[in-house]
mmCIF file of C-alpha atoms in Angstrom:
data_model
loop_
_atom_site.group_PDB
_atom_site.id
_atom_site.type_symbol
_atom_site.label_atom_id
_atom_site.label_comp_id
_atom_site.label_asym_id
_atom_site.label_seq_id
_atom_site.Cartn_x
_atom_site.Cartn_y
_atom_site.Cartn_z
ATOM 1 C CA MET R 1 -0.088 -0.128 0.046
ATOM 2 C CA LYS R 2 1.270 3.467 -0.697
ATOM 3 C CA TYR R 3 0.121 7.219 -1.001
ATOM 4 C CA LYS R 4 0.401 9.541 -3.382
ATOM 5 C CA LEU R 5 -0.468 13.165 -3.136
ATOM 6 C CA MET R 6 -2.771 14.309 -6.247
ATOM 7 C CA LYS R 7 -2.398 17.918 -7.991
ATOM 8 C CA THR R 8 -4.828 19.623 -9.954
ATOM 9 C CA ASP R 9 -4.688 21.542 -12.538
ATOM 10 C CA SER R 10 -4.702 24.589 -11.258
ATOM 11 C CA GLY R 11 -1.817 23.362 -8.654
ATOM 12 C CA LYS R 12 -4.237 22.451 -5.412
ATOM 13 C CA LEU R 13 -3.432 19.700 -3.442
ATOM 14 C CA ASN R 14 -7.020 18.473 -2.904
ATOM 15 C CA THR R 15 -6.928 14.572 -2.815
ATOM 16 C CA ILE R 16 -4.639 11.569 -1.820
ATOM 17 C CA GLU R 17 -4.938 8.952 -3.716
ATOM 18 C CA GLN R 18 -3.843 5.092 -2.061
ATOM 19 C CA SER R 19 -2.885 2.295 -4.136
ATOM 20 C CA PHE R 20 -2.879 -1.473 -2.917
ATOM 21 C CA ASP R 21 -0.842 -4.600 -3.920
ATOM 22 C CA ASP R 22 -4.157 -5.996 -5.924
ATOM 23 C CA GLY R 23 -3.874 -2.548 -8.207
ATOM 24 C CA SER R 24 -6.801 -1.097 -7.018
ATOM 25 C CA LYS R 25 -7.259 2.784 -5.697
ATOM 26 C CA LYS R 26 -8.880 4.559 -3.175
ATOM 27 C CA TYR R 27 -8.747 8.478 -3.272
ATOM 28 C CA ILE R 28 -8.936 10.322 -0.406
ATOM 29 C CA PRO R 29 -10.204 13.954 0.478
ATOM 30 C CA LYS R 30 -8.576 16.344 2.405
ATOM 31 C CA ASP R 31 -11.268 16.423 4.953
ATOM 32 C CA GLU R 32 -10.519 15.299 8.449
ATOM 33 C CA ASP R 33 -13.748 14.076 9.258
ATOM 34 C CA ASN R 34 -13.029 11.578 6.492
ATOM 35 C CA THR R 35 -11.782 8.396 8.586
ATOM 36 C CA ASP R 36 -9.111 6.983 5.973
ATOM 37 C CA TYR R 37 -8.079 10.611 5.580
ATOM 38 C CA GLN R 38 -7.531 10.487 9.946
ATOM 39 C CA GLU R 39 -5.683 7.257 8.679
ATOM 40 C CA TYR R 40 -3.446 8.821 6.221
ATOM 41 C CA LEU R 41 -2.392 11.496 9.055
ATOM 42 C CA GLU R 42 -1.994 8.722 11.225
ATOM 43 C CA TRP R 43 0.362 7.678 8.888
ATOM 44 C CA VAL R 44 2.193 10.053 8.196
ATOM 45 C CA ALA R 45 2.717 10.952 11.915
ATOM 46 C CA GLU R 46 4.646 7.566 12.131
ATOM 47 C CA SER R 47 7.191 9.368 10.039
ATOM 48 C CA ASN R 48 6.308 8.099 6.637
ATOM 49 C CA THR R 49 6.193 10.029 3.398
ATOM 50 C CA PRO R 50 3.789 10.067 0.765
ATOM 51 C CA GLU R 51 4.954 10.202 -3.060
ATOM 52 C CA GLU R 52 4.926 13.808 -4.358
ATOM 53 C CA ALA R 53 2.291 14.929 -6.910
ATOM 54 C CA ASP R 54 3.066 14.248 -10.693
ATOM 55 C CA GLU R 55 3.303 18.050 -12.035
ATOM 56 C CA ALA R 56 0.428 18.826 -13.723
ATOM 57 C CA MET C 1 -62.634 7.692 16.562
ATOM 58 C CA SER C 2 -61.800 6.999 19.943
ATOM 59 C CA VAL C 3 -58.282 6.279 20.928
ATOM 60 C CA ALA C 4 -56.286 4.607 24.362
ATOM 61 C CA ILE C 5 -53.376 5.756 25.305
ATOM 62 C CA ASN C 6 -50.779 2.586 26.194
ATOM 63 C CA GLY C 7 -48.528 3.424 28.790
ATOM 64 C CA THR C 8 -46.162 1.237 27.647
ATOM 65 C CA ASN C 9 -46.287 0.830 23.963
ATOM 66 C CA GLY C 10 -48.240 3.563 22.475
ATOM 67 C CA ILE C 11 -51.388 4.685 21.452
ATOM 68 C CA THR C 12 -54.543 2.072 20.177
ATOM 69 C CA TYR C 13 -57.051 3.645 17.839
ATOM 70 C CA ASN C 14 -60.484 2.136 17.297
ATOM 71 C CA ASP C 15 -59.669 -0.113 14.685
ATOM 72 C CA GLY C 16 -57.247 -2.136 16.924
ATOM 73 C CA SER C 17 -53.866 -0.905 15.445
ATOM 74 C CA LEU C 18 -51.022 0.148 17.757
ATOM 75 C CA GLN C 19 -49.062 3.097 16.900
ATOM 76 C CA PRO C 20 -45.788 3.958 18.557
ATOM 77 C CA SER C 21 -46.221 7.218 20.181
ATOM 78 C CA ALA C 22 -42.902 8.019 19.827
ATOM 79 C CA PRO C 23 -42.362 11.098 17.283
ATOM 80 C CA VAL C 24 -40.814 10.265 13.547
ATOM 81 C CA GLY C 25 -37.292 9.658 13.786
ATOM 82 C CA LYS C 26 -37.124 7.756 17.367
ATOM 83 C CA ASN C 27 -35.111 4.928 16.026
ATOM 84 C CA LEU C 28 -31.303 6.537 16.354
ATOM 85 C CA ILE C 29 -29.856 3.046 14.782
ATOM 86 C CA ILE C 30 -30.321 3.527 11.340
ATOM 87 C CA ASN C 31 -31.045 0.353 8.533
ATOM 88 C CA GLY C 32 -31.920 -1.359 12.192
ATOM 89 C CA ASP C 33 -34.148 -3.642 9.700
ATOM 90 C CA MET C 34 -31.209 -4.721 7.895
ATOM 91 C CA MET C 35 -33.500 -3.477 4.837
ATOM 92 C CA ILE C 36 -30.146 -1.845 2.690
ATOM 93 C CA ASP C 37 -27.581 -3.765 1.284
ATOM 94 C CA GLN C 38 -26.414 -1.312 -1.339
ATOM 95 C CA ARG C 39 -22.921 -2.869 -1.254
ATOM 96 C CA ASN C 40 -23.356 -6.462 -1.378
ATOM 97 C CA ALA C 41 -27.482 -6.832 -2.390
ATOM 98 C CA GLY C 42 -27.561 -10.085 -0.307
ATOM 99 C CA ALA C 43 -24.953 -11.314 -1.159
ATOM 100 C CA SER C 44 -22.363 -13.356 0.693
ATOM 101 C CA ASN C 45 -18.793 -12.202 1.704
ATOM 102 C CA THR C 46 -15.893 -12.728 4.192
ATOM 103 C CA LEU C 47 -14.081 -11.085 5.911
ATOM 104 C CA VAL C 48 -10.272 -12.592 6.020
ATOM 105 C CA GLY C 49 -9.209 -12.839 9.522
ATOM 106 C CA THR C 50 -5.624 -11.190 10.753
ATOM 107 C CA SER C 51 -2.811 -11.916 12.468
ATOM 108 C CA THR C 52 -2.983 -11.396 16.662
ATOM 109 C CA SER C 53 -1.756 -7.615 16.147
ATOM 110 C CA HIS C 54 -3.597 -5.982 13.481
ATOM 111 C CA SER C 55 -7.173 -4.854 13.034
ATOM 112 C CA THR C 56 -9.300 -5.013 9.607
ATOM 113 C CA SER C 57 -13.069 -3.916 8.684
ATOM 114 C CA ALA C 58 -16.073 -4.118 6.401
ATOM 115 C CA MET C 59 -18.773 -2.909 6.172
ATOM 116 C CA MET C 60 -21.624 -5.320 6.007
ATOM 117 C CA THR C 61 -25.737 -4.121 5.485
ATOM 118 C CA ASP C 62 -25.741 -0.132 5.225
ATOM 119 C CA ARG C 63 -24.022 1.028 8.604
ATOM 120 C CA TRP C 64 -23.075 -1.997 10.111
ATOM 121 C CA GLN C 65 -19.719 -2.519 10.573
ATOM 122 C CA LEU C 66 -17.579 -6.077 11.462
ATOM 123 C CA PHE C 67 -14.380 -5.226 13.106
ATOM 124 C CA LEU C 68 -11.982 -7.921 13.962
ATOM 125 C CA HIS C 69 -8.805 -7.292 15.898
ATOM 126 C CA GLY C 70 -6.576 -10.514 15.603
ATOM 127 C CA ILE C 71 -9.147 -12.871 14.820
ATOM 128 C CA THR C 72 -7.606 -15.383 12.361
ATOM 129 C CA ASN C 73 -10.516 -16.619 11.863
ATOM 130 C CA ALA C 74 -12.365 -15.844 8.754
ATOM 131 C CA GLN C 75 -16.385 -13.997 9.294
ATOM 132 C CA THR C 76 -19.029 -14.459 6.534
ATOM 133 C CA TYR C 77 -21.725 -11.871 7.028
ATOM 134 C CA GLN C 78 -24.447 -11.561 4.704
ATOM 135 C CA GLN C 79 -28.447 -10.129 3.975
ATOM 136 C CA VAL C 80 -30.606 -13.212 4.562
ATOM 137 C CA THR C 81 -34.621 -13.224 4.375
ATOM 138 C CA ASP C 82 -34.770 -14.955 7.675
ATOM 139 C CA ALA C 83 -36.329 -13.118 10.147
ATOM 140 C CA PRO C 84 -39.321 -13.133 13.258
ATOM 141 C CA ALA C 85 -42.616 -11.690 12.018
ATOM 142 C CA GLY C 86 -42.625 -7.879 11.341
ATOM 143 C CA PHE C 87 -39.269 -7.773 9.824
ATOM 144 C CA TYR C 88 -38.305 -9.485 6.462
ATOM 145 C CA HIS C 89 -34.515 -9.309 6.324
ATOM 146 C CA SER C 90 -31.680 -9.731 9.229
ATOM 147 C CA LEU C 91 -27.993 -9.614 9.668
ATOM 148 C CA LYS C 92 -26.474 -13.250 9.756
ATOM 149 C CA ILE C 93 -22.370 -13.604 10.846
ATOM 150 C CA THR C 94 -20.881 -17.024 10.941
ATOM 151 C CA ASN C 95 -17.468 -18.285 12.295
ATOM 152 C CA ASN C 96 -15.754 -20.342 10.138
ATOM 153 C CA SER C 97 -15.081 -24.590 10.545
ATOM 154 C CA THR C 98 -12.663 -23.815 12.871
ATOM 155 C CA THR C 99 -12.714 -22.371 16.156
ATOM 156 C CA GLN C 100 -9.820 -20.263 17.967
ATOM 157 C CA SER C 101 -9.263 -19.041 21.673
ATOM 158 C CA VAL C 102 -8.616 -15.333 21.770
ATOM 159 C CA GLY C 103 -5.747 -13.508 22.932
ATOM 160 C CA ALA C 104 -6.401 -10.421 25.453
ATOM 161 C CA ALA C 105 -6.464 -7.950 22.914
ATOM 162 C CA ASN C 106 -8.403 -9.767 20.283
ATOM 163 C CA ALA C 107 -12.129 -8.603 19.465
ATOM 164 C CA LEU C 108 -14.477 -9.624 16.993
ATOM 165 C CA THR C 109 -17.309 -6.437 17.076
ATOM 166 C CA PRO C 110 -20.331 -5.764 14.333
ATOM 167 C CA ARG C 111 -21.266 -2.630 15.783
ATOM 168 C CA GLN C 112 -22.998 0.788 14.173
ATOM 169 C CA LYS C 113 -21.530 3.801 14.568
ATOM 170 C CA ILE C 114 -23.820 6.601 15.546
ATOM 171 C CA GLU C 115 -23.357 10.149 14.432
ATOM 172 C CA GLY C 116 -22.848 13.053 16.947
ATOM 173 C CA LEU C 117 -25.525 15.178 15.623
ATOM 174 C CA ASN C 118 -28.113 12.745 15.975
ATOM 175 C CA THR C 119 -27.279 11.519 19.344
ATOM 176 C CA ALA C 120 -26.536 15.331 20.931
ATOM 177 C CA HIS C 121 -30.110 15.507 21.949
ATOM 178 C CA LEU C 122 -29.703 12.835 24.322
ATOM 179 C CA ASN C 123 -27.210 15.290 26.686
ATOM 180 C CA TRP C 124 -24.662 12.465 27.497
ATOM 181 C CA GLY C 125 -21.718 13.982 29.389
ATOM 182 C CA THR C 126 -24.020 16.731 31.202
ATOM 183 C CA SER C 127 -26.135 15.998 34.340
ATOM 184 C CA ASP C 128 -28.996 15.977 31.847
ATOM 185 C CA ALA C 129 -27.752 13.078 30.392
ATOM 186 C CA GLN C 130 -30.973 10.857 29.187
ATOM 187 C CA THR C 131 -31.723 6.778 29.627
ATOM 188 C CA ILE C 132 -31.729 4.826 26.607
ATOM 189 C CA THR C 133 -33.897 1.724 25.677
ATOM 190 C CA ILE C 134 -32.315 -0.743 22.976
ATOM 191 C CA SER C 135 -34.138 -3.229 21.554
ATOM 192 C CA PHE C 136 -33.702 -6.299 18.853
ATOM 193 C CA TRP C 137 -34.675 -9.519 17.735
ATOM 194 C CA VAL C 138 -31.518 -12.037 17.895
ATOM 195 C CA LYS C 139 -30.878 -15.888 16.520
ATOM 196 C CA ALA C 140 -27.799 -17.460 17.710
ATOM 197 C CA SER C 141 -26.532 -21.114 17.156
ATOM 198 C CA VAL C 142 -24.600 -20.905 20.462
ATOM 199 C CA THR C 143 -26.724 -20.425 23.645
ATOM 200 C CA GLY C 144 -25.664 -18.187 26.708
ATOM 201 C CA THR C 145 -24.754 -14.984 27.707
ATOM 202 C CA TYR C 146 -24.004 -11.838 24.974
ATOM 203 C CA PRO C 147 -22.884 -8.138 25.536
ATOM 204 C CA VAL C 148 -24.148 -5.138 23.966
ATOM 205 C CA SER C 149 -22.554 -1.854 24.833
ATOM 206 C CA VAL C 150 -22.074 1.745 23.863
ATOM 207 C CA GLY C 151 -19.249 3.293 23.963
ATOM 208 C CA ASN C 152 -17.634 6.951 23.051
ATOM 209 C CA SER C 153 -15.368 8.182 20.053
ATOM 210 C CA ALA C 154 -12.173 8.624 21.838
ATOM 211 C CA PHE C 155 -13.178 4.799 23.514
ATOM 212 C CA ASP C 156 -12.379 5.955 27.356
ATOM 213 C CA ARG C 157 -16.311 5.809 28.461
ATOM 214 C CA ALA C 158 -18.188 2.725 28.023
ATOM 215 C CA TYR C 159 -21.749 0.901 29.353
ATOM 216 C CA VAL C 160 -22.075 -2.923 28.824
ATOM 217 C CA SER C 161 -25.207 -5.187 29.399
ATOM 218 C CA THR C 162 -26.133 -8.341 28.304
ATOM 219 C CA TYR C 163 -28.809 -10.298 27.078
ATOM 220 C CA THR C 164 -29.213 -13.811 27.124
ATOM 221 C CA VAL C 165 -29.956 -16.317 24.078
ATOM 222 C CA SER C 166 -31.929 -19.237 26.107
ATOM 223 C CA SER C 167 -32.893 -21.143 23.088
ATOM 224 C CA ALA C 168 -30.230 -22.201 19.692
ATOM 225 C CA ASN C 169 -31.347 -20.666 16.310
ATOM 226 C CA THR C 170 -34.566 -19.432 17.550
ATOM 227 C CA TRP C 171 -36.012 -15.757 17.262
ATOM 228 C CA GLU C 172 -35.890 -14.112 20.563
ATOM 229 C CA LYS C 173 -36.563 -10.161 21.090
ATOM 230 C CA LYS C 174 -34.232 -8.695 24.094
ATOM 231 C CA THR C 175 -33.922 -5.192 25.092
ATOM 232 C CA VAL C 176 -31.628 -3.672 27.388
ATOM 233 C CA THR C 177 -31.839 -0.012 29.505
ATOM 234 C CA ILE C 178 -29.133 2.281 29.657
ATOM 235 C CA PRO C 179 -28.766 5.160 31.697
ATOM 236 C CA GLY C 180 -27.366 7.773 30.117
ATOM 237 C CA ASP C 181 -23.921 9.285 30.869
ATOM 238 C CA THR C 182 -23.328 12.025 33.078
ATOM 239 C CA SER C 183 -19.370 12.029 32.785
ATOM 240 C CA GLY C 184 -16.932 11.381 29.627
ATOM 241 C CA THR C 185 -16.884 13.039 26.110
ATOM 242 C CA TRP C 186 -19.410 12.573 23.957
ATOM 243 C CA LEU C 187 -19.409 14.429 20.528
ATOM 244 C CA THR C 188 -22.191 16.151 19.341
ATOM 245 C CA ASN C 189 -21.098 17.156 15.892
ATOM 246 C CA SER C 190 -20.744 15.380 12.630
ATOM 247 C CA SER C 191 -18.172 12.333 13.970
ATOM 248 C CA LEU C 192 -18.909 9.549 16.155
ATOM 249 C CA GLY C 193 -21.565 10.008 18.545
ATOM 250 C CA ILE C 194 -22.135 6.893 19.990
ATOM 251 C CA ASN C 195 -20.954 3.550 19.167
ATOM 252 C CA VAL C 196 -23.438 0.786 19.489
ATOM 253 C CA MET C 197 -21.760 -2.753 20.035
ATOM 254 C CA PHE C 198 -23.183 -5.938 19.628
ATOM 255 C CA SER C 199 -19.333 -7.973 20.880
ATOM 256 C CA LEU C 200 -19.264 -11.727 19.709
ATOM 257 C CA ASP C 201 -16.011 -12.384 21.080
ATOM 258 C CA SER C 202 -13.196 -10.229 22.526
ATOM 259 C CA GLY C 203 -9.818 -10.845 24.777
ATOM 260 C CA THR C 204 -9.660 -10.172 28.778
ATOM 261 C CA ASN C 205 -8.639 -6.049 27.559
ATOM 262 C CA PHE C 206 -12.209 -5.428 26.936
ATOM 263 C CA ASP C 207 -14.118 -7.391 29.849
ATOM 264 C CA THR C 208 -15.659 -5.129 32.445
ATOM 265 C CA THR C 209 -18.569 -5.614 34.822
ATOM 266 C CA ALA C 210 -21.716 -4.967 33.397
ATOM 267 C CA ASN C 211 -24.277 -2.160 33.986
ATOM 268 C CA GLU C 212 -22.110 0.318 35.228
ATOM 269 C CA TRP C 213 -20.048 3.106 33.643
ATOM 270 C CA VAL C 214 -16.707 2.550 33.577
ATOM 271 C CA SER C 215 -13.649 4.492 32.060
ATOM 272 C CA GLY C 216 -11.574 2.054 28.999
ATOM 273 C CA ASN C 217 -12.812 0.939 25.903
ATOM 274 C CA LYS C 218 -14.734 -1.794 27.349
ATOM 275 C CA ARG C 219 -17.699 -4.136 25.102
ATOM 276 C CA SER C 220 -17.789 -7.652 27.108
ATOM 277 C CA ILE C 221 -17.763 -9.481 30.181
ATOM 278 C CA SER C 222 -15.552 -12.332 31.399
ATOM 279 C CA SER C 223 -18.409 -14.982 31.245
ATOM 280 C CA ASN C 224 -19.584 -14.351 28.096
ATOM 281 C CA VAL C 225 -20.039 -16.605 24.769
ATOM 282 C CA HIS C 226 -16.607 -16.553 23.109
ATOM 283 C CA PHE C 227 -17.777 -16.631 19.158
ATOM 284 C CA VAL C 228 -14.943 -17.833 17.603
ATOM 285 C CA ALA C 229 -14.387 -20.779 19.601
ATOM 286 C CA ASN C 230 -17.414 -22.455 17.979
ATOM 287 C CA ALA C 231 -16.825 -23.946 14.967
ATOM 288 C CA SER C 232 -19.244 -22.552 12.162
ATOM 289 C CA ALA C 233 -21.135 -20.590 14.702
ATOM 290 C CA THR C 234 -23.850 -18.450 13.532
ATOM 291 C CA TRP C 235 -25.352 -15.298 14.806
ATOM 292 C CA GLN C 236 -28.347 -12.866 13.666
ATOM 293 C CA ILE C 237 -30.025 -9.518 13.864
ATOM 294 C CA THR C 238 -32.377 -7.576 13.075
ATOM 295 C CA GLY C 239 -34.950 -5.421 14.367
ATOM 296 C CA VAL C 240 -32.412 -3.082 16.051
ATOM 297 C CA GLN C 241 -33.454 0.027 18.016
ATOM 298 C CA LEU C 242 -32.468 2.548 20.341
ATOM 299 C CA GLU C 243 -34.415 5.343 21.495
ATOM 300 C CA ALA C 244 -34.421 7.638 24.616
ATOM 301 C CA GLY C 245 -36.502 6.565 27.466
ATOM 302 C CA THR C 246 -36.972 3.204 29.673
ATOM 303 C CA THR C 247 -39.542 1.476 27.278
ATOM 304 C CA ALA C 248 -38.903 -0.427 24.464
ATOM 305 C CA THR C 249 -41.468 0.440 21.910
ATOM 306 C CA PRO C 250 -42.602 -1.032 18.859
ATOM 307 C CA PHE C 251 -40.027 -0.699 15.940
ATOM 308 C CA GLU C 252 -40.058 1.974 14.102
ATOM 309 C CA ASN C 253 -40.678 0.657 9.927
ATOM 310 C CA LEU C 254 -39.488 3.501 7.570
ATOM 311 C CA GLN C 255 -40.369 3.314 3.725
ATOM 312 C CA TYR C 256 -37.590 1.876 1.804
ATOM 313 C CA GLY C 257 -37.022 5.313 0.149
ATOM 314 C CA GLN C 258 -36.701 6.676 3.291
ATOM 315 C CA GLN C 259 -34.141 4.176 4.496
ATOM 316 C CA LEU C 260 -31.943 4.811 1.919
ATOM 317 C CA ALA C 261 -31.931 8.128 2.260
ATOM 318 C CA LEU C 262 -30.485 7.812 5.798
ATOM 319 C CA CYS C 263 -27.652 5.293 4.682
ATOM 320 C CA GLN C 264 -26.895 7.628 1.455
ATOM 321 C CA ARG C 265 -25.782 10.281 3.993
ATOM 322 C CA TYR C 266 -22.899 7.581 4.444
ATOM 323 C CA PHE C 267 -22.640 5.266 1.008
ATOM 324 C CA GLN C 268 -23.678 6.060 -1.977
ATOM 325 C CA VAL C 269 -23.599 3.899 -5.657
ATOM 326 C CA ILE C 270 -22.857 5.570 -8.980
ATOM 327 C CA GLY C 271 -23.836 2.514 -11.493
ATOM 328 C CA GLY C 272 -23.887 -0.848 -10.905
ATOM 329 C CA GLY C 273 -26.616 -2.070 -13.324
ATOM 330 C CA LYS C 274 -28.869 -1.361 -16.853
ATOM 331 C CA ALA C 275 -30.837 0.821 -14.036
ATOM 332 C CA SER C 276 -28.521 2.962 -13.263
ATOM 333 C CA ALA C 277 -25.639 3.060 -15.810
ATOM 334 C CA ALA C 278 -24.123 5.961 -16.024
ATOM 335 C CA ILE C 279 -21.843 7.627 -18.883
ATOM 336 C CA PHE C 280 -19.366 10.659 -18.631
ATOM 337 C CA GLY C 281 -18.155 12.434 -21.514
ATOM 338 C CA GLY C 282 -17.299 15.091 -23.641
ATOM 339 C CA ASP C 283 -15.212 16.744 -26.232
ATOM 340 C CA ALA C 284 -11.399 17.207 -25.715
ATOM 341 C CA SER C 285 -9.604 19.800 -28.052
ATOM 342 C CA SER C 286 -5.751 17.691 -26.678
ATOM 343 C CA THR C 287 -5.052 15.219 -24.271
ATOM 344 C CA SER C 288 -4.849 18.117 -21.423
ATOM 345 C CA SER C 289 -7.132 16.887 -18.811
ATOM 346 C CA VAL C 290 -10.466 17.649 -18.249
ATOM 347 C CA TYR C 291 -13.273 17.682 -15.444
ATOM 348 C CA THR C 292 -16.643 15.987 -15.107
ATOM 349 C CA HIS C 293 -18.540 17.230 -12.227
ATOM 350 C CA ILE C 294 -20.903 14.738 -10.965
ATOM 351 C CA PRO C 295 -23.422 15.722 -8.378
ATOM 352 C CA LEU C 296 -24.459 13.118 -5.548
ATOM 353 C CA SER C 297 -28.185 12.211 -6.255
ATOM 354 C CA GLY C 298 -28.573 10.497 -2.726
ATOM 355 C CA GLY C 299 -27.906 14.087 -1.259
ATOM 356 C CA SER C 300 -25.187 15.519 0.734
ATOM 357 C CA MET C 301 -22.908 13.334 2.711
ATOM 358 C CA ARG C 302 -21.540 13.482 6.179
ATOM 359 C CA SER C 303 -17.926 14.882 4.876
ATOM 360 C CA SER C 304 -16.261 14.318 1.984
ATOM 361 C CA PRO C 305 -16.240 11.150 0.502
ATOM 362 C CA THR C 306 -13.405 8.523 -0.570
ATOM 363 C CA VAL C 307 -14.148 7.391 -3.988
ATOM 364 C CA THR C 308 -13.607 3.584 -4.918
ATOM 365 C CA GLU C 309 -13.600 1.801 -8.553
ATOM 366 C CA GLU C 310 -14.952 -1.560 -8.837
ATOM 367 C CA GLY C 311 -15.103 -3.037 -11.938
ATOM 368 C CA SER C 312 -13.447 -2.797 -15.564
ATOM 369 C CA PHE C 313 -15.707 0.082 -17.228
ATOM 370 C CA ASN C 314 -15.678 0.850 -20.720
ATOM 371 C CA THR C 315 -13.831 3.704 -21.997
ATOM 372 C CA PHE C 316 -13.209 5.256 -25.259
ATOM 373 C CA ASN C 317 -10.257 8.081 -25.855
ATOM 374 C CA ILE C 318 -9.076 8.058 -22.392
ATOM 375 C CA SER C 319 -5.465 7.391 -21.539
ATOM 376 C CA SER C 320 -5.912 7.364 -17.577
ATOM 377 C CA ARG C 321 -8.675 8.691 -15.120
ATOM 378 C CA SER C 322 -9.042 9.686 -11.582
ATOM 379 C CA PHE C 323 -11.135 11.585 -9.290
ATOM 380 C CA ASP C 324 -10.838 14.880 -7.489
ATOM 381 C CA TYR C 325 -12.593 18.318 -5.298
ATOM 382 C CA LEU C 326 -14.415 16.115 -3.600
ATOM 383 C CA ASN C 327 -16.758 17.373 -1.684
ATOM 384 C CA THR C 328 -20.409 16.666 0.807
ATOM 385 C CA MET C 329 -22.487 17.077 -2.496
ATOM 386 C CA GLY C 330 -19.987 15.770 -5.745
ATOM 387 C CA ILE C 331 -17.109 14.481 -7.203
ATOM 388 C CA SER C 332 -15.186 15.791 -10.124
ATOM 389 C CA LEU C 333 -13.904 12.738 -12.475
ATOM 390 C CA ARG C 334 -10.831 13.735 -14.382
ATOM 391 C CA VAL C 335 -9.968 12.384 -17.720
ATOM 392 C CA SER C 336 -6.604 12.952 -19.378
ATOM 393 C CA PRO C 337 -7.900 12.085 -23.215
ATOM 394 C CA SER C 338 -5.595 10.090 -25.318
ATOM 395 C CA GLY C 339 -6.178 12.424 -28.276
ATOM 396 C CA ALA C 340 -8.412 15.520 -29.796
ATOM 397 C CA GLY C 341 -12.369 14.419 -30.042
ATOM 398 C CA ARG C 342 -14.797 13.003 -27.997
ATOM 399 C CA TYR C 343 -14.226 10.587 -25.101
ATOM 400 C CA TYR C 344 -16.111 8.756 -22.650
ATOM 401 C CA ILE C 345 -16.147 6.538 -19.591
ATOM 402 C CA GLU C 346 -19.599 4.374 -19.086
ATOM 403 C CA LEU C 347 -20.675 2.950 -16.441
ATOM 404 C CA ASP C 348 -22.787 0.064 -18.257
ATOM 405 C CA SER C 349 -22.458 -3.266 -16.549
ATOM 406 C CA SER C 350 -23.639 -4.350 -12.798
ATOM 407 C CA ASP C 351 -19.700 -4.924 -11.907
ATOM 408 C CA ASP C 352 -19.114 -1.356 -12.879
ATOM 409 C CA LYS C 353 -19.623 0.760 -10.101
ATOM 410 C CA ILE C 354 -18.688 3.987 -8.579
ATOM 411 C CA LEU C 355 -18.461 3.727 -4.910
ATOM 412 C CA LEU C 356 -18.242 6.725 -2.171
ATOM 413 C CA SER C 357 -17.629 6.762 1.503
ATOM 414 C CA SER C 358 -18.188 9.282 4.306
ATOM 415 C CA GLU C 359 -18.530 5.950 6.717
ATOM 416 C CA LEU C 360 -17.741 6.925 10.560
#
């Protein structure tokens, strides 16, 4: 499993892409009420770093 | 027309019908009759067990989560049409054909997390905390004492009550009454308000004394049934109602559309069959990415949703796709066309779905 930041065409970072070994993906909003985003923040707090976003 | 007030159950009208006297919306449990199953449509699913130090979870019928921690035995869950009179569906959980003796930190917990906005009126955490009553129908292959508990979002307040399954494989109605908690922090916003747990198995870390408020993450007592210690054990539940007061009133039956709308605050599906097929597309002038905004037909969600895809989808002139600008009212599909001209993405078979989740 890995996280990758997503950048919009206007350069905004709204969403995190979570990829799994089976090829499936989740698109997670940067919303602190979202439980997947809460898990992402915990993952970052454990000294993990997401992949940088591709350039738009 | 004459009516008779029945202090226990409601109002008896002159046609002999008994109607609950509580207002619409008395049941704080959503989908208590297990009618809505957006994810699985009645199909059986299995949650694979985890090693002794890991957690996993799955959503079963809408709003009902199965949580495992350190349970190596796989658990099968399914919406079934075996139900007591007055109901049509129930939720069934089946232990696999092997047995397991749980460790101290292990847990197997079917539960529903109720949003704080829907429990705020109970005034928990204050001196005005209201008593609640939980009623439900249960059918289990293993007789004995089972726990039912409530807890807060921080998992530092809990009240464990119990019910007894007297006859194996027989529908029995159970009721527990829980005094409101005058201590602790109980959220009243769009986060988790009250966590209602029907623990089927757990280790000693989760055990406490029944029928009193305690601190900590508790959900069981030492003498309750250990579900995973019984090969192929089954447990079914339906007609779950949590209401203010000391009396279990008749179950609040909602129409399908009403119940579905309540569930869609937490989970919505786009696509998923001919009847709900969808297509998104347009004309591209180049290979530059293009956004299509998709309003949520199921209404506003609790939080911005997580989006996942299921199925293979049928696409034309699209090299890649993703989702962005996710919010409570809509999402945006971002596609990178392969070239100039018409492009589309089509969800036209039953396995093509876009899933949106804002579960607690």
